[in-house]
PDB file of C-alpha atoms in Angstrom:
ATOM      1  CA  UNK J   1     -19.345   4.327   7.759  1.00 63.00           C
ATOM      2  CA  UNK J   2     -16.100   6.127   8.404  1.00 81.00           C
ATOM      3  CA  UNK J   3     -13.009   4.806   6.691  1.00 91.00           C
ATOM      4  CA  UNK J   4      -9.526   4.717   8.111  1.00 95.00           C
ATOM      5  CA  UNK J   5      -8.644   8.090   9.595  1.00 96.00           C
ATOM      6  CA  UNK J   6      -5.180   9.487  10.238  1.00 97.00           C
ATOM      7  CA  UNK J   7      -3.938  12.545  12.045  1.00 96.00           C
ATOM      8  CA  UNK J   8      -2.417  14.945  11.539  1.00 97.00           C
ATOM      9  CA  UNK J   9      -2.727  15.476   7.791  1.00 95.00           C
ATOM     10  CA  UNK J  10       0.550  17.326   7.493  1.00 96.00           C
ATOM     11  CA  UNK J  11       3.469  17.752   9.851  1.00 96.00           C
ATOM     12  CA  UNK J  12       6.742  19.652   9.694  1.00 98.00           C
ATOM     13  CA  UNK J  13       9.585  18.732  12.047  1.00 97.00           C
ATOM     14  CA  UNK J  14      13.293  19.409  12.289  1.00 97.00           C
ATOM     15  CA  UNK J  15      16.087  16.880  12.397  1.00 97.00           C
ATOM     16  CA  UNK J  16      16.506  15.167  15.744  1.00 97.00           C
ATOM     17  CA  UNK J  17      12.929  15.730  16.847  1.00 98.00           C
ATOM     18  CA  UNK J  18      10.352  13.099  17.703  1.00 97.00           C
ATOM     19  CA  UNK J  19       7.003  12.586  15.973  1.00 98.00           C
ATOM     20  CA  UNK J  20       3.817  10.659  16.768  1.00 98.00           C
ATOM     21  CA  UNK J  21       1.331   9.762  14.041  1.00 98.00           C
ATOM     22  CA  UNK J  22      -2.130   8.419  14.801  1.00 98.00           C
ATOM     23  CA  UNK J  23      -4.507   6.067  13.038  1.00 98.00           C
ATOM     24  CA  UNK J  24      -8.069   4.944  13.700  1.00 97.00           C
ATOM     25  CA  UNK J  25      -9.095   1.782  11.854  1.00 96.00           C
ATOM     26  CA  UNK J  26     -12.463   1.009  10.364  1.00 94.00           C
ATOM     27  CA  UNK J  27     -14.896  -0.019  13.070  1.00 93.00           C
ATOM     28  CA  UNK J  28     -14.589  -3.740  13.712  1.00 89.00           C
ATOM     29  CA  UNK J  29     -11.108  -4.043  12.209  1.00 90.00           C
ATOM     30  CA  UNK J  30      -8.523  -5.413  14.592  1.00 90.00           C
ATOM     31  CA  UNK J  31      -5.424  -5.292  12.398  1.00 89.00           C
ATOM     32  CA  UNK J  32      -3.501  -2.106  11.649  1.00 93.00           C
ATOM     33  CA  UNK J  33      -0.477  -1.835   9.387  1.00 93.00           C
ATOM     34  CA  UNK J  34       1.846   1.117   8.807  1.00 96.00           C
ATOM     35  CA  UNK J  35       3.622   1.912   5.546  1.00 96.00           C
ATOM     36  CA  UNK J  36       6.128   4.585   4.523  1.00 97.00           C
ATOM     37  CA  UNK J  37       5.801   6.043   1.024  1.00 95.00           C
ATOM     38  CA  UNK J  38       8.732   8.160  -0.073  1.00 95.00           C
ATOM     39  CA  UNK J  39       7.991  10.526  -2.949  1.00 90.00           C
ATOM     40  CA  UNK J  40       8.045   8.673  -6.249  1.00 87.00           C
ATOM     41  CA  UNK J  41       8.194   5.220  -4.654  1.00 90.00           C
ATOM     42  CA  UNK J  42       5.746   2.551  -3.612  1.00 92.00           C
ATOM     43  CA  UNK J  43       4.734   2.125   0.031  1.00 94.00           C
ATOM     44  CA  UNK J  44       7.087   0.102   2.236  1.00 95.00           C
ATOM     45  CA  UNK J  45       5.820  -1.983   5.131  1.00 93.00           C
ATOM     46  CA  UNK J  46       6.875  -0.799   8.596  1.00 95.00           C
ATOM     47  CA  UNK J  47       4.711  -2.614  11.173  1.00 91.00           C
ATOM     48  CA  UNK J  48       1.598  -4.687  11.588  1.00 90.00           C
ATOM     49  CA  UNK J  49      -0.366  -4.919  14.825  1.00 91.00           C
ATOM     50  CA  UNK J  50      -3.183  -7.321  15.534  1.00 88.00           C
ATOM     51  CA  UNK J  51      -5.084  -7.516  18.780  1.00 87.00           C
ATOM     52  CA  UNK J  52      -2.607  -5.082  20.323  1.00 89.00           C
ATOM     53  CA  UNK J  53       0.413  -7.257  19.575  1.00 90.00           C
ATOM     54  CA  UNK J  54       3.135  -6.660  17.005  1.00 90.00           C
ATOM     55  CA  UNK J  55       2.768  -9.294  14.307  1.00 85.00           C
ATOM     56  CA  UNK J  56       5.197  -8.043  11.716  1.00 85.00           C
ATOM     57  CA  UNK J  57       8.047  -5.605  11.273  1.00 90.00           C
ATOM     58  CA  UNK J  58       9.668  -4.363   8.101  1.00 90.00           C
ATOM     59  CA  UNK J  59      13.272  -3.371   7.548  1.00 91.00           C
ATOM     60  CA  UNK J  60      13.247  -0.112   9.511  1.00 96.00           C
ATOM     61  CA  UNK J  61      15.609   1.049  12.289  1.00 97.00           C
ATOM     62  CA  UNK J  62      14.729   0.949  15.966  1.00 96.00           C
ATOM     63  CA  UNK J  63      13.950   4.669  15.836  1.00 97.00           C
ATOM     64  CA  UNK J  64      10.586   3.535  14.523  1.00 98.00           C
ATOM     65  CA  UNK J  65       8.126   2.076  17.013  1.00 97.00           C
ATOM     66  CA  UNK J  66       4.393   1.614  17.229  1.00 97.00           C
ATOM     67  CA  UNK J  67       1.660   0.432  19.491  1.00 96.00           C
ATOM     68  CA  UNK J  68      -2.014  -0.467  19.318  1.00 96.00           C
ATOM     69  CA  UNK J  69      -4.560   0.500  21.916  1.00 96.00           C
ATOM     70  CA  UNK J  70      -7.532  -1.459  23.334  1.00 95.00           C
ATOM     71  CA  UNK J  71      -9.845   0.341  20.912  1.00 94.00           C
ATOM     72  CA  UNK J  72      -7.560  -0.859  18.055  1.00 95.00           C
ATOM     73  CA  UNK J  73      -6.336   2.617  17.165  1.00 97.00           C
ATOM     74  CA  UNK J  74      -2.612   2.866  16.673  1.00 97.00           C
ATOM     75  CA  UNK J  75       0.315   5.235  17.000  1.00 98.00           C
ATOM     76  CA  UNK J  76       3.529   5.280  15.006  1.00 98.00           C
ATOM     77  CA  UNK J  77       6.469   6.948  16.737  1.00 98.00           C
ATOM     78  CA  UNK J  78       9.693   8.033  15.096  1.00 98.00           C
ATOM     79  CA  UNK J  79      12.612   9.277  17.200  1.00 97.00           C
ATOM     80  CA  UNK J  80      15.677  11.280  16.182  1.00 97.00           C
ATOM     81  CA  UNK J  81      14.183  12.310  12.863  1.00 98.00           C
ATOM     82  CA  UNK J  82      16.372  12.325   9.781  1.00 97.00           C
ATOM     83  CA  UNK J  83      15.843  14.169   6.511  1.00 97.00           C
ATOM     84  CA  UNK J  84      15.250  10.786   4.887  1.00 96.00           C
ATOM     85  CA  UNK J  85      12.205  10.190   7.095  1.00 98.00           C
ATOM     86  CA  UNK J  86      10.296  12.751   5.030  1.00 98.00           C
ATOM     87  CA  UNK J  87       7.479  10.757   3.455  1.00 97.00           C
ATOM     88  CA  UNK J  88       3.778  10.004   3.363  1.00 95.00           C
ATOM     89  CA  UNK J  89       2.941   7.609   6.197  1.00 97.00           C
ATOM     90  CA  UNK J  90       0.005   5.378   5.420  1.00 96.00           C
ATOM     91  CA  UNK J  91      -2.087   3.369   7.816  1.00 96.00           C
ATOM     92  CA  UNK J  92      -4.159   0.408   6.660  1.00 93.00           C
ATOM     93  CA  UNK J  93      -6.690  -1.636   8.556  1.00 91.00           C
ATOM     94  CA  UNK J  94      -8.121  -5.073   7.912  1.00 87.00           C
ATOM     95  CA  UNK J  95     -10.447  -7.421   9.696  1.00 82.00           C
ATOM     96  CA  UNK J  96      -8.083 -10.390   9.783  1.00 69.00           C
ATOM     97  CA  UNK J  97      -4.391 -10.878  10.339  1.00 63.00           C
ATOM     98  CA  UNK J  98      -3.196 -12.033   6.948  1.00 56.00           C
ATOM     99  CA  UNK J  99      -3.538 -10.319   3.594  1.00 51.00           C
ATOM    100  CA  UNK J 100      -3.089 -13.587   1.739  1.00 52.00           C
ATOM    101  CA  UNK J 101      -5.705 -16.241   1.026  1.00 53.00           C
ATOM    102  CA  UNK J 102      -8.335 -16.356   2.340  1.00 53.00           C
ATOM    103  CA  UNK J 103      -7.878 -12.804   1.252  1.00 59.00           C
ATOM    104  CA  UNK J 104      -9.055  -9.882   3.309  1.00 66.00           C
ATOM    105  CA  UNK J 105      -8.632  -6.387   1.926  1.00 78.00           C
ATOM    106  CA  UNK J 106      -6.422  -3.788   3.541  1.00 86.00           C
ATOM    107  CA  UNK J 107      -8.161  -0.400   3.609  1.00 89.00           C
ATOM    108  CA  UNK J 108      -5.842   2.577   3.489  1.00 93.00           C
ATOM    109  CA  UNK J 109      -6.213   5.959   5.111  1.00 94.00           C
ATOM    110  CA  UNK J 110      -5.295   9.236   3.375  1.00 93.00           C
ATOM    111  CA  UNK J 111      -1.913   9.356   5.065  1.00 95.00           C
ATOM    112  CA  UNK J 112       0.132  11.842   7.072  1.00 96.00           C
ATOM    113  CA  UNK J 113       2.629  13.892   5.102  1.00 96.00           C
ATOM    114  CA  UNK J 114       5.776  14.314   7.248  1.00 98.00           C
ATOM    115  CA  UNK J 115       8.401  16.843   6.221  1.00 97.00           C
ATOM    116  CA  UNK J 116      11.714  16.886   8.093  1.00 97.00           C
ATOM    117  CA  UNK J 117      13.791  20.043   7.697  1.00 96.00           C
TER     118      UNK J 117
ATOM    119  CA  UNK H   1      13.414 -11.853  -1.339  1.00 81.00           C
ATOM    120  CA  UNK H   2       9.969 -11.082  -2.667  1.00 86.00           C
ATOM    121  CA  UNK H   3       9.717  -8.113  -5.009  1.00 91.00           C
ATOM    122  CA  UNK H   4       7.546  -6.402  -7.601  1.00 95.00           C
ATOM    123  CA  UNK H   5       8.760  -4.675 -10.752  1.00 96.00           C
ATOM    124  CA  UNK H   6       6.436  -2.503 -12.787  1.00 95.00           C
ATOM    125  CA  UNK H   7       6.972  -0.400 -15.855  1.00 88.00           C
ATOM    126  CA  UNK H   8       8.226   3.076 -15.222  1.00 85.00           C
ATOM    127  CA  UNK H   9       6.123   6.022 -16.097  1.00 84.00           C
ATOM    128  CA  UNK H  10       4.843   8.449 -16.673  1.00 94.00           C
ATOM    129  CA  UNK H  11       2.425   7.063 -19.219  1.00 96.00           C
ATOM    130  CA  UNK H  12       0.435   9.612 -21.223  1.00 97.00           C
ATOM    131  CA  UNK H  13      -2.522   8.491 -23.305  1.00 97.00           C
ATOM    132  CA  UNK H  14      -5.381  10.085 -25.144  1.00 97.00           C
ATOM    133  CA  UNK H  15      -8.919   9.397 -23.991  1.00 97.00           C
ATOM    134  CA  UNK H  16     -10.294   6.062 -25.292  1.00 96.00           C
ATOM    135  CA  UNK H  17      -6.799   4.653 -25.880  1.00 97.00           C
ATOM    136  CA  UNK H  18      -5.831   1.133 -24.768  1.00 97.00           C
ATOM    137  CA  UNK H  19      -3.828   0.870 -21.559  1.00 97.00           C
ATOM    138  CA  UNK H  20      -1.270  -1.710 -20.511  1.00 97.00           C
ATOM    139  CA  UNK H  21       0.908  -1.358 -17.420  1.00 97.00           C
ATOM    140  CA  UNK H  22       3.356  -4.217 -17.038  1.00 97.00           C
ATOM    141  CA  UNK H  23       4.018  -5.861 -13.679  1.00 97.00           C
ATOM    142  CA  UNK H  24       6.257  -8.828 -12.896  1.00 97.00           C
ATOM    143  CA  UNK H  25       7.000 -10.329  -9.523  1.00 95.00           C
ATOM    144  CA  UNK H  26       9.473 -12.525  -7.661  1.00 94.00           C
ATOM    145  CA  UNK H  27       8.083 -14.547  -4.798  1.00 88.00           C
ATOM    146  CA  UNK H  28       8.313 -17.818  -2.962  1.00 81.00           C
ATOM    147  CA  UNK H  29       5.124 -19.727  -2.557  1.00 78.00           C
ATOM    148  CA  UNK H  30       1.852 -18.532  -4.044  1.00 79.00           C
ATOM    149  CA  UNK H  31       1.207 -14.912  -3.162  1.00 86.00           C
ATOM    150  CA  UNK H  32      -1.957 -13.007  -3.937  1.00 87.00           C
ATOM    151  CA  UNK H  33      -1.522 -10.167  -6.432  1.00 91.00           C
ATOM    152  CA  UNK H  34      -3.129  -6.745  -6.407  1.00 93.00           C
ATOM    153  CA  UNK H  35      -3.429  -3.487  -8.269  1.00 96.00           C
ATOM    154  CA  UNK H  36      -3.951  -0.375  -6.159  1.00 95.00           C
ATOM    155  CA  UNK H  37      -4.731   3.129  -7.455  1.00 96.00           C
ATOM    156  CA  UNK H  38      -3.771   6.409  -5.807  1.00 93.00           C
ATOM    157  CA  UNK H  39      -5.536   9.566  -6.913  1.00 91.00           C
ATOM    158  CA  UNK H  40      -3.842  12.906  -6.199  1.00 86.00           C
ATOM    159  CA  UNK H  41      -3.849  13.741  -2.506  1.00 80.00           C
ATOM    160  CA  UNK H  42      -5.539  10.509  -1.501  1.00 83.00           C
ATOM    161  CA  UNK H  43      -4.608   7.163   0.003  1.00 85.00           C
ATOM    162  CA  UNK H  44      -4.517   3.859  -1.842  1.00 92.00           C
ATOM    163  CA  UNK H  45      -7.639   2.124  -3.118  1.00 92.00           C
ATOM    164  CA  UNK H  46      -7.766  -1.504  -4.109  1.00 92.00           C
ATOM    165  CA  UNK H  47      -8.552  -1.705  -7.819  1.00 96.00           C
ATOM    166  CA  UNK H  48      -8.518  -5.473  -8.342  1.00 95.00           C
ATOM    167  CA  UNK H  49      -6.976  -8.662  -7.035  1.00 91.00           C
ATOM    168  CA  UNK H  50      -6.208 -12.283  -7.938  1.00 91.00           C
ATOM    169  CA  UNK H  51      -5.441 -14.980  -5.410  1.00 86.00           C
ATOM    170  CA  UNK H  52      -4.256 -17.913  -7.544  1.00 86.00           C
ATOM    171  CA  UNK H  53      -2.748 -18.721 -10.907  1.00 90.00           C
ATOM    172  CA  UNK H  54      -4.933 -17.990 -13.952  1.00 94.00           C
ATOM    173  CA  UNK H  55      -7.359 -15.911 -11.875  1.00 93.00           C
ATOM    174  CA  UNK H  56      -8.512 -12.748 -13.618  1.00 96.00           C
ATOM    175  CA  UNK H  57      -9.237  -9.738 -11.471  1.00 95.00           C
ATOM    176  CA  UNK H  58     -11.490  -7.055 -12.893  1.00 97.00           C
ATOM    177  CA  UNK H  59     -13.068  -3.799 -11.787  1.00 96.00           C
ATOM    178  CA  UNK H  60     -14.220  -0.565 -13.458  1.00 95.00           C
ATOM    179  CA  UNK H  61     -13.123  -1.841 -16.876  1.00 97.00           C
ATOM    180  CA  UNK H  62      -9.626  -2.750 -15.677  1.00 98.00           C
ATOM    181  CA  UNK H  63      -8.397  -6.344 -15.881  1.00 98.00           C
ATOM    182  CA  UNK H  64      -5.317  -8.302 -14.870  1.00 98.00           C
ATOM    183  CA  UNK H  65      -4.576 -12.029 -15.076  1.00 97.00           C
ATOM    184  CA  UNK H  66      -2.321 -13.892 -12.640  1.00 95.00           C
ATOM    185  CA  UNK H  67       0.249 -15.626 -14.879  1.00 95.00           C
ATOM    186  CA  UNK H  68       2.427 -17.949 -12.840  1.00 92.00           C
ATOM    187  CA  UNK H  69       4.437 -19.195 -15.827  1.00 93.00           C
ATOM    188  CA  UNK H  70       5.600 -15.674 -16.642  1.00 95.00           C
ATOM    189  CA  UNK H  71       5.310 -14.333 -13.065  1.00 95.00           C
ATOM    190  CA  UNK H  72       3.281 -11.421 -14.379  1.00 96.00           C
ATOM    191  CA  UNK H  73       0.126  -9.481 -13.534  1.00 97.00           C
ATOM    192  CA  UNK H  74      -0.229  -6.855 -16.247  1.00 98.00           C
ATOM    193  CA  UNK H  75      -2.990  -4.243 -15.904  1.00 98.00           C
ATOM    194  CA  UNK H  76      -5.137  -3.521 -18.963  1.00 98.00           C
ATOM    195  CA  UNK H  77      -8.070  -1.327 -19.876  1.00 98.00           C
ATOM    196  CA  UNK H  78      -9.632  -1.131 -23.295  1.00 96.00           C
ATOM    197  CA  UNK H  79     -10.627   2.531 -23.272  1.00 96.00           C
ATOM    198  CA  UNK H  80      -9.208   4.936 -20.692  1.00 97.00           C
ATOM    199  CA  UNK H  81     -10.939   8.072 -19.464  1.00 97.00           C
ATOM    200  CA  UNK H  82      -9.552  11.327 -18.107  1.00 96.00           C
ATOM    201  CA  UNK H  83     -10.818  10.251 -14.681  1.00 95.00           C
ATOM    202  CA  UNK H  84      -8.408   7.271 -14.770  1.00 97.00           C
ATOM    203  CA  UNK H  85      -5.464   9.647 -14.353  1.00 96.00           C
ATOM    204  CA  UNK H  86      -3.712   8.451 -11.194  1.00 96.00           C
ATOM    205  CA  UNK H  87      -0.736   6.448  -9.964  1.00 96.00           C
ATOM    206  CA  UNK H  88      -1.125   2.669 -10.218  1.00 97.00           C
ATOM    207  CA  UNK H  89       0.718   0.268  -7.922  1.00 96.00           C
ATOM    208  CA  UNK H  90       1.173  -3.443  -8.402  1.00 96.00           C
ATOM    209  CA  UNK H  91       1.560  -5.369  -5.137  1.00 94.00           C
ATOM    210  CA  UNK H  92       1.848  -8.864  -3.749  1.00 90.00           C
ATOM    211  CA  UNK H  93       1.050 -10.302  -0.362  1.00 85.00           C
ATOM    212  CA  UNK H  94       4.173 -11.281   1.545  1.00 71.00           C
ATOM    213  CA  UNK H  95       3.251 -14.629   3.032  1.00 64.00           C
ATOM    214  CA  UNK H  96       6.481 -15.123   4.967  1.00 58.00           C
ATOM    215  CA  UNK H  97       5.665 -15.770   8.578  1.00 50.00           C
ATOM    216  CA  UNK H  98       2.071 -15.004   9.408  1.00 48.00           C
ATOM    217  CA  UNK H  99       1.917 -11.344   8.574  1.00 54.00           C
ATOM    218  CA  UNK H 100       0.826 -11.348   4.979  1.00 60.00           C
ATOM    219  CA  UNK H 101       1.583  -7.706   4.368  1.00 83.00           C
ATOM    220  CA  UNK H 102       1.952  -6.049   1.012  1.00 89.00           C
ATOM    221  CA  UNK H 103       5.046  -5.500  -1.126  1.00 91.00           C
ATOM    222  CA  UNK H 104       4.533  -2.738  -3.678  1.00 94.00           C
ATOM    223  CA  UNK H 105       6.125  -1.785  -6.947  1.00 95.00           C
ATOM    224  CA  UNK H 106       7.340   1.778  -7.478  1.00 95.00           C
ATOM    225  CA  UNK H 107       4.139   2.887  -9.152  1.00 96.00           C
ATOM    226  CA  UNK H 108       3.250   4.052 -12.650  1.00 96.00           C
ATOM    227  CA  UNK H 109       1.763   7.484 -13.171  1.00 96.00           C
ATOM    228  CA  UNK H 110      -0.946   7.585 -15.820  1.00 97.00           C
ATOM    229  CA  UNK H 111      -2.122  10.822 -17.403  1.00 96.00           C
ATOM    230  CA  UNK H 112      -5.074  10.713 -19.774  1.00 97.00           C
ATOM    231  CA  UNK H 113      -5.610  13.717 -22.034  1.00 96.00           C
ATOM    232  CA  UNK H 114      -9.022  14.669 -23.444  1.00 94.00           C
TER     233      UNK H 114
END
C-alpha cells in the first residue's frame, strides 16, 4: 500500500511569492496534519484537518492556510513568502482525530523542501 | 505550555556501543510519549511509544520507559549498528483541545562508526 505522498519534492521560490504544497494521505485515513521543520530543529505543528474541517492550528501567521478535499487529500498554502519560511514541510495522516490515547499513529510523508531566496 | 527537551547532539559512537539519548518533558495532563527516527532524506518514522506512566516502549532493540516522577522518556539501545545512524526526535501528544497533535524536541543526530 502507498504511504503518505507529498508533492513537489523540492521547490524554490522568491520572497513575496505564493506556494502550494500537496499531500495525499494513506488510503482510509481521514486526518491530515501539517508540520514545518526548519533545518536543525524538530517539526512544529501548523494545522490539522479531519473530515475536511480544521481541527487544530499551531502558532503560525495568517499567511499560512490549508484545506482538505473530499478525497481527504490536502493543500498547504503560504502567501507572501519570507526567507524564514524555508524549511521541510511534512504532512502526516492518521485514521482518527487524536494522537493521544487511544493512540493512533501519525504516518509521515517524505516532505517538501521549500527554499525561499 | 507543553514542551520537550532532549540532549543536544551530535552523538558519535562506535558500533556495538551503548546508546542513551535523554528526553524530558513538560506537560499538563497525561500525554503519550514517542520516539521518532529520521533517516537522511526521509520523513519521520515512529520508533516506539508509551501511553501511560511506567509503560516501556520497545522496537528494533531500542527501549524507553515513561517516567512520570522524573518527567523523562530516555531512549536506550544496548548495541548500536551503523544502520542506526539517523536523527532521533522525542515527542509528546498535545492533548489540549481535541487535536492531539505532536510536540517535538529539537532532535539528536546519531552517527555510528564501524
